[in-house]
Amino acid sequence: MFGLSIFEHIGKYCIFMRQVCRSPEKWRVFGRNILAEIDKVGVDSLGIVTIISLFVGAVVCIQTANNLDNPFIPNFTVAFATRECIILEFSPTIICLVLAGKVGSNISSEIGTMRITEQIDALDIMGINSAGYLSAPKIVAMIVSVPLLVIYSIAVGIYGGYLAGKYTGLVPPDDFIYGIHFSLKPHYIPYSLFKSTIFGFIIASISSYCGYYTHGGALEVGKSSTRAVVVSSIVVLIFNLIITQILLS
């Protein structure tokens, strides 16, 4: 039963995405909706991304310095390890998991509320592709916004590590700056942005799907929101493993 349920959801998800990818009725309205969603997804998430990135960068720097307490290991190694951790995993993966909770739950609850209040039925009666009208701008906004948030998170996280190393005295500023530039592999940045783009699509599409097929009342909207966060987070982690294995092995 559980296996059939999974295949059923995969099939419904594919049908849903086919509806989403249909050409919009009015491109001007579509573009305006995308800008509005970018404001909600990207700009409204800057605060939480800043706080998490700053403090995690500082904590990674301090923990790395304390665990590399060896006179034969140069100080710049702390900055090197902090940079690698933030670029490869923290910013593209952990930030996306945070966004799955913040943005994904909001998307699912918004669309789910429209479903139970019959607003989606009204759009269908008017001949509007409700799946595309409601979900496509959110998906495009996530695909655009998440990589930009990841770039911002990388910069803030590294700066948080710099501040922690400087004010705790664990890593001198010159050594930290040298470590940031030491043995930098340029393809790590495109790898991080590629992952975050895929994760943004996963979060927005799964959350939209969960909200679109909500049935019942307010209680079911809450359940759909929770389901969207859990499922999208699991799928993000699965794809994180697959992409890492393919691109970095």
mmCIF file of C-alpha atoms in Angstrom:
data_model
loop_
_atom_site.group_PDB
_atom_site.id
_atom_site.type_symbol
_atom_site.label_atom_id
_atom_site.label_comp_id
_atom_site.label_asym_id
_atom_site.label_seq_id
_atom_site.Cartn_x
_atom_site.Cartn_y
_atom_site.Cartn_z
ATOM 1 C CA MET A 1 0.000 0.000 0.000
ATOM 2 C CA PHE A 2 2.805 2.390 0.928
ATOM 3 C CA GLY A 3 4.665 1.685 -2.312
ATOM 4 C CA LEU A 4 1.526 2.197 -4.382
ATOM 5 C CA SER A 5 0.867 5.450 -2.531
ATOM 6 C CA ILE A 6 4.328 6.719 -3.442
ATOM 7 C CA PHE A 7 3.876 5.861 -7.125
ATOM 8 C CA GLU A 8 0.450 7.455 -7.088
ATOM 9 C CA HIS A 9 1.883 10.698 -5.726
ATOM 10 C CA ILE A 10 4.718 10.632 -8.259
ATOM 11 C CA GLY A 11 2.199 10.262 -11.071
ATOM 12 C CA LYS A 12 -0.014 13.052 -9.754
ATOM 13 C CA TYR A 13 3.061 15.238 -9.290
ATOM 14 C CA CYS A 14 4.093 14.672 -12.928
ATOM 15 C CA ILE A 15 0.592 15.546 -14.149
ATOM 16 C CA PHE A 16 0.595 18.606 -11.920
ATOM 17 C CA MET A 17 3.959 19.776 -13.285
ATOM 18 C CA ARG A 18 2.737 19.301 -16.841
ATOM 19 C CA GLN A 19 -0.112 21.685 -16.044
ATOM 20 C CA VAL A 20 2.278 24.123 -14.384
ATOM 21 C CA CYS A 21 4.574 24.193 -17.413
ATOM 22 C CA ARG A 22 1.825 25.162 -19.839
ATOM 23 C CA SER A 23 2.169 28.597 -21.415
ATOM 24 C CA PRO A 24 0.509 31.300 -19.262
ATOM 25 C CA GLU A 25 -2.560 33.138 -20.570
ATOM 26 C CA LYS A 26 -1.014 36.595 -20.065
ATOM 27 C CA TRP A 27 2.755 37.002 -19.918
ATOM 28 C CA ARG A 28 2.484 40.474 -18.380
ATOM 29 C CA VAL A 29 0.505 39.133 -15.426
ATOM 30 C CA PHE A 30 2.895 36.203 -15.180
ATOM 31 C CA GLY A 31 5.914 38.511 -14.994
ATOM 32 C CA ARG A 32 4.234 40.720 -12.404
ATOM 33 C CA ASN A 33 3.437 37.678 -10.266
ATOM 34 C CA ILE A 34 7.048 36.485 -10.492
ATOM 35 C CA LEU A 35 8.345 39.826 -9.206
ATOM 36 C CA ALA A 36 5.876 39.730 -6.328
ATOM 37 C CA GLU A 37 6.937 36.183 -5.429
ATOM 38 C CA ILE A 38 10.645 37.077 -5.617
ATOM 39 C CA ASP A 39 9.951 39.817 -3.096
ATOM 40 C CA LYS A 40 8.234 37.335 -0.759
ATOM 41 C CA VAL A 41 10.717 34.503 -1.278
ATOM 42 C CA GLY A 42 14.003 36.354 -1.562
ATOM 43 C CA VAL A 43 13.798 39.728 0.132
ATOM 44 C CA ASP A 44 11.744 38.493 3.075
ATOM 45 C CA SER A 45 14.250 35.686 3.672
ATOM 46 C CA LEU A 46 17.318 37.920 3.888
ATOM 47 C CA GLY A 47 16.959 38.411 7.635
ATOM 48 C CA ILE A 48 16.919 34.755 8.648
ATOM 49 C CA VAL A 49 19.628 33.877 6.093
ATOM 50 C CA THR A 50 21.861 36.642 7.487
ATOM 51 C CA ILE A 51 21.462 35.575 11.112
ATOM 52 C CA ILE A 52 21.961 31.856 10.462
ATOM 53 C CA SER A 53 24.915 32.331 8.095
ATOM 54 C CA LEU A 54 26.724 34.803 10.358
ATOM 55 C CA PHE A 55 26.514 32.675 13.487
ATOM 56 C CA VAL A 56 27.130 29.340 11.792
ATOM 57 C CA GLY A 57 30.208 30.750 10.068
ATOM 58 C CA ALA A 58 31.475 31.947 13.441
ATOM 59 C CA VAL A 59 30.765 28.611 15.124
ATOM 60 C CA VAL A 60 32.450 26.607 12.355
ATOM 61 C CA CYS A 61 35.542 28.797 12.645
ATOM 62 C CA ILE A 62 35.733 28.449 16.440
ATOM 63 C CA GLN A 63 35.121 24.697 16.452
ATOM 64 C CA THR A 64 37.663 24.131 13.674
ATOM 65 C CA ALA A 65 40.280 26.212 15.482
ATOM 66 C CA ASN A 66 39.718 24.346 18.755
ATOM 67 C CA ASN A 67 39.965 20.949 17.064
ATOM 68 C CA LEU A 68 43.119 21.873 15.146
ATOM 69 C CA ASP A 69 45.024 22.941 18.238
ATOM 70 C CA ASN A 70 48.373 21.735 16.940
ATOM 71 C CA PRO A 71 51.511 23.868 16.526
ATOM 72 C CA PHE A 72 52.379 22.091 13.293
ATOM 73 C CA ILE A 73 49.064 23.076 11.636
ATOM 74 C CA PRO A 74 49.130 26.669 10.299
ATOM 75 C CA ASN A 75 46.406 29.104 11.353
ATOM 76 C CA PHE A 76 45.187 29.672 7.808
ATOM 77 C CA THR A 77 43.950 26.058 7.734
ATOM 78 C CA VAL A 78 41.024 27.145 9.929
ATOM 79 C CA ALA A 79 39.868 29.661 7.317
ATOM 80 C CA PHE A 80 40.383 27.088 4.559
ATOM 81 C CA ALA A 81 38.203 24.520 6.355
ATOM 82 C CA THR A 82 35.565 27.151 7.163
ATOM 83 C CA ARG A 83 35.391 28.226 3.520
ATOM 84 C CA GLU A 84 35.076 24.667 2.233
ATOM 85 C CA CYS A 85 32.346 23.806 4.740
ATOM 86 C CA ILE A 86 30.291 26.898 3.955
ATOM 87 C CA ILE A 87 30.595 26.730 0.154
ATOM 88 C CA LEU A 88 30.120 22.993 -0.285
ATOM 89 C CA GLU A 89 27.421 22.153 2.233
ATOM 90 C CA PHE A 90 26.189 24.787 4.620
ATOM 91 C CA SER A 91 25.020 27.517 2.239
ATOM 92 C CA PRO A 92 23.559 25.380 -0.575
ATOM 93 C CA THR A 93 22.046 22.640 1.602
ATOM 94 C CA ILE A 94 21.326 23.869 5.124
ATOM 95 C CA ILE A 95 19.994 27.226 3.938
ATOM 96 C CA CYS A 96 17.700 25.405 1.498
ATOM 97 C CA LEU A 97 16.419 23.217 4.329
ATOM 98 C CA VAL A 98 15.672 26.387 6.285
ATOM 99 C CA LEU A 99 13.862 27.809 3.255
ATOM 100 C CA ALA A 100 11.898 24.567 2.948
ATOM 101 C CA GLY A 101 10.515 25.267 6.398
ATOM 102 C CA LYS A 102 9.944 28.983 5.929
ATOM 103 C CA VAL A 103 8.984 29.347 2.266
ATOM 104 C CA GLY A 104 7.722 25.828 1.554
ATOM 105 C CA SER A 105 5.211 25.847 4.383
ATOM 106 C CA ASN A 106 3.998 29.283 3.309
ATOM 107 C CA ILE A 107 3.511 28.181 -0.304
ATOM 108 C CA SER A 108 1.626 25.041 0.694
ATOM 109 C CA SER A 109 -0.625 26.795 3.200
ATOM 110 C CA GLU A 110 -1.392 29.647 0.791
ATOM 111 C CA ILE A 111 -2.426 27.356 -2.065
ATOM 112 C CA GLY A 112 -4.119 24.921 0.302
ATOM 113 C CA THR A 113 -6.246 27.710 1.755
ATOM 114 C CA MET A 114 -7.279 28.734 -1.751
ATOM 115 C CA ARG A 115 -8.255 25.121 -2.449
ATOM 116 C CA ILE A 116 -10.497 24.658 0.574
ATOM 117 C CA THR A 117 -12.122 28.082 0.075
ATOM 118 C CA GLU A 118 -12.908 27.062 -3.549
ATOM 119 C CA GLN A 119 -10.878 29.894 -5.078
ATOM 120 C CA ILE A 120 -8.999 27.377 -7.245
ATOM 121 C CA ASP A 121 -12.317 25.936 -8.441
ATOM 122 C CA ALA A 122 -13.372 29.447 -9.427
ATOM 123 C CA LEU A 123 -10.176 29.880 -11.474
ATOM 124 C CA ASP A 124 -10.830 26.568 -13.241
ATOM 125 C CA ILE A 125 -14.412 27.585 -14.032
ATOM 126 C CA MET A 126 -13.147 30.828 -15.589
ATOM 127 C CA GLY A 127 -10.915 28.774 -17.889
ATOM 128 C CA ILE A 128 -7.651 29.750 -16.163
ATOM 129 C CA ASN A 129 -4.935 27.167 -15.723
ATOM 130 C CA SER A 130 -5.002 27.336 -11.927
ATOM 131 C CA ALA A 131 -1.921 25.142 -11.442
ATOM 132 C CA GLY A 132 0.203 27.324 -13.686
ATOM 133 C CA TYR A 133 -1.264 30.621 -12.485
ATOM 134 C CA LEU A 134 -0.625 29.861 -8.814
ATOM 135 C CA SER A 135 2.476 27.671 -8.862
ATOM 136 C CA ALA A 136 4.617 28.679 -11.848
ATOM 137 C CA PRO A 137 5.514 32.170 -10.499
ATOM 138 C CA LYS A 138 6.487 30.644 -7.149
ATOM 139 C CA ILE A 139 8.681 28.022 -8.803
ATOM 140 C CA VAL A 140 10.413 30.566 -11.045
ATOM 141 C CA ALA A 141 10.889 32.907 -8.083
ATOM 142 C CA MET A 142 12.544 30.142 -6.053
ATOM 143 C CA ILE A 143 14.803 29.162 -8.949
ATOM 144 C CA VAL A 144 15.934 32.792 -9.264
ATOM 145 C CA SER A 145 16.079 33.729 -5.579
ATOM 146 C CA VAL A 146 17.671 30.691 -3.940
ATOM 147 C CA PRO A 147 21.041 30.885 -5.803
ATOM 148 C CA LEU A 148 21.250 34.594 -4.977
ATOM 149 C CA LEU A 149 20.514 33.845 -1.320
ATOM 150 C CA VAL A 150 23.189 31.146 -1.362
ATOM 151 C CA ILE A 151 25.795 33.576 -2.725
ATOM 152 C CA TYR A 152 24.812 36.035 -0.019
ATOM 153 C CA SER A 153 24.950 33.273 2.604
ATOM 154 C CA ILE A 154 28.467 32.265 1.534
ATOM 155 C CA ALA A 155 29.711 35.839 1.877
ATOM 156 C CA VAL A 156 28.045 36.386 5.253
ATOM 157 C CA GLY A 157 29.148 32.984 6.589
ATOM 158 C CA ILE A 158 32.793 33.587 5.686
ATOM 159 C CA TYR A 159 32.596 37.062 7.197
ATOM 160 C CA GLY A 160 31.142 35.560 10.381
ATOM 161 C CA GLY A 161 34.116 33.197 10.541
ATOM 162 C CA TYR A 162 36.479 36.134 10.004
ATOM 163 C CA LEU A 163 34.906 38.077 12.872
ATOM 164 C CA ALA A 164 35.006 35.060 15.173
ATOM 165 C CA GLY A 165 38.667 34.382 14.404
ATOM 166 C CA LYS A 166 39.606 38.025 14.843
ATOM 167 C CA TYR A 167 37.800 38.827 18.092
ATOM 168 C CA THR A 168 38.519 35.517 19.826
ATOM 169 C CA GLY A 169 42.179 35.686 18.865
ATOM 170 C CA LEU A 170 42.088 32.181 17.404
ATOM 171 C CA VAL A 171 42.961 33.202 13.844
ATOM 172 C CA PRO A 172 44.753 36.465 12.977
ATOM 173 C CA PRO A 173 42.972 38.433 10.229
ATOM 174 C CA ASP A 174 45.886 38.134 7.781
ATOM 175 C CA ASP A 175 46.017 34.361 8.218
ATOM 176 C CA PHE A 176 42.245 34.089 7.791
ATOM 177 C CA ILE A 177 42.270 36.105 4.559
ATOM 178 C CA TYR A 178 45.163 33.999 3.239
ATOM 179 C CA GLY A 179 43.282 30.818 4.123
ATOM 180 C CA ILE A 180 40.182 32.017 2.267
ATOM 181 C CA HIS A 181 42.231 32.358 -0.927
ATOM 182 C CA PHE A 182 44.337 29.240 -0.375
ATOM 183 C CA SER A 183 43.799 26.444 -2.910
ATOM 184 C CA LEU A 184 40.374 27.708 -3.998
ATOM 185 C CA LYS A 185 38.779 25.464 -6.592
ATOM 186 C CA PRO A 186 36.712 27.694 -8.921
ATOM 187 C CA HIS A 187 34.234 24.958 -9.859
ATOM 188 C CA TYR A 188 32.975 24.745 -6.267
ATOM 189 C CA ILE A 189 30.948 27.938 -6.707
ATOM 190 C CA PRO A 190 29.025 26.754 -9.829
ATOM 191 C CA TYR A 191 28.522 23.407 -8.090
ATOM 192 C CA SER A 192 26.992 25.149 -5.092
ATOM 193 C CA LEU A 193 24.753 27.345 -7.258
ATOM 194 C CA PHE A 194 23.638 24.399 -9.386
ATOM 195 C CA LYS A 195 22.623 22.459 -6.286
ATOM 196 C CA SER A 196 20.733 25.418 -4.862
ATOM 197 C CA THR A 197 18.848 25.935 -8.141
ATOM 198 C CA ILE A 198 17.702 22.309 -8.139
ATOM 199 C CA PHE A 199 16.762 22.557 -4.460
ATOM 200 C CA GLY A 200 14.756 25.732 -5.073
ATOM 201 C CA PHE A 201 12.746 23.968 -7.773
ATOM 202 C CA ILE A 202 12.181 20.945 -5.530
ATOM 203 C CA ILE A 203 10.969 23.033 -2.589
ATOM 204 C CA ALA A 204 8.600 25.201 -4.616
ATOM 205 C CA SER A 205 7.153 22.427 -6.785
ATOM 206 C CA ILE A 206 6.568 19.911 -3.974
ATOM 207 C CA SER A 207 5.089 22.577 -1.688
ATOM 208 C CA SER A 208 2.789 23.751 -4.479
ATOM 209 C CA TYR A 209 1.734 20.164 -5.168
ATOM 210 C CA CYS A 210 0.917 19.499 -1.507
ATOM 211 C CA GLY A 211 -1.125 22.677 -1.271
ATOM 212 C CA TYR A 212 -2.905 22.194 -4.599
ATOM 213 C CA TYR A 213 -4.250 18.753 -3.656
ATOM 214 C CA THR A 214 -5.381 19.720 -0.159
ATOM 215 C CA HIS A 215 -8.872 18.504 0.718
ATOM 216 C CA GLY A 216 -10.966 19.173 3.800
ATOM 217 C CA GLY A 217 -10.676 22.124 6.141
ATOM 218 C CA ALA A 218 -8.170 24.176 8.087
ATOM 219 C CA LEU A 219 -6.751 21.095 9.812
ATOM 220 C CA GLU A 220 -5.858 19.555 6.445
ATOM 221 C CA VAL A 221 -4.138 22.793 5.380
ATOM 222 C CA GLY A 222 -1.852 22.462 8.390
ATOM 223 C CA LYS A 223 -1.177 18.811 7.582
ATOM 224 C CA SER A 224 -0.392 19.688 3.954
ATOM 225 C CA SER A 225 2.009 22.387 5.097
ATOM 226 C CA THR A 226 3.814 19.960 7.399
ATOM 227 C CA ARG A 227 3.888 17.308 4.678
ATOM 228 C CA ALA A 228 5.365 19.801 2.218
ATOM 229 C CA VAL A 229 8.224 20.670 4.582
ATOM 230 C CA VAL A 230 9.002 17.043 5.436
ATOM 231 C CA VAL A 231 8.833 15.681 1.881
ATOM 232 C CA SER A 232 10.736 18.551 0.274
ATOM 233 C CA SER A 233 13.460 18.319 2.939
ATOM 234 C CA ILE A 234 13.868 14.575 2.365
ATOM 235 C CA VAL A 235 13.977 15.005 -1.426
ATOM 236 C CA VAL A 236 16.528 17.830 -1.066
ATOM 237 C CA LEU A 237 18.790 15.560 0.994
ATOM 238 C CA ILE A 238 18.421 12.697 -1.498
ATOM 239 C CA PHE A 239 19.284 14.941 -4.451
ATOM 240 C CA ASN A 240 22.135 16.458 -2.455
ATOM 241 C CA LEU A 241 23.687 13.009 -2.216
ATOM 242 C CA ILE A 242 23.072 12.251 -5.906
ATOM 243 C CA ILE A 243 24.435 15.573 -7.188
ATOM 244 C CA THR A 244 27.480 15.388 -4.915
ATOM 245 C CA GLN A 245 28.240 11.858 -6.065
ATOM 246 C CA ILE A 246 27.923 12.800 -9.740
ATOM 247 C CA LEU A 247 29.735 16.153 -9.745
ATOM 248 C CA LEU A 248 32.432 15.737 -7.091
ATOM 249 C CA SER A 249 33.358 12.059 -7.294
#
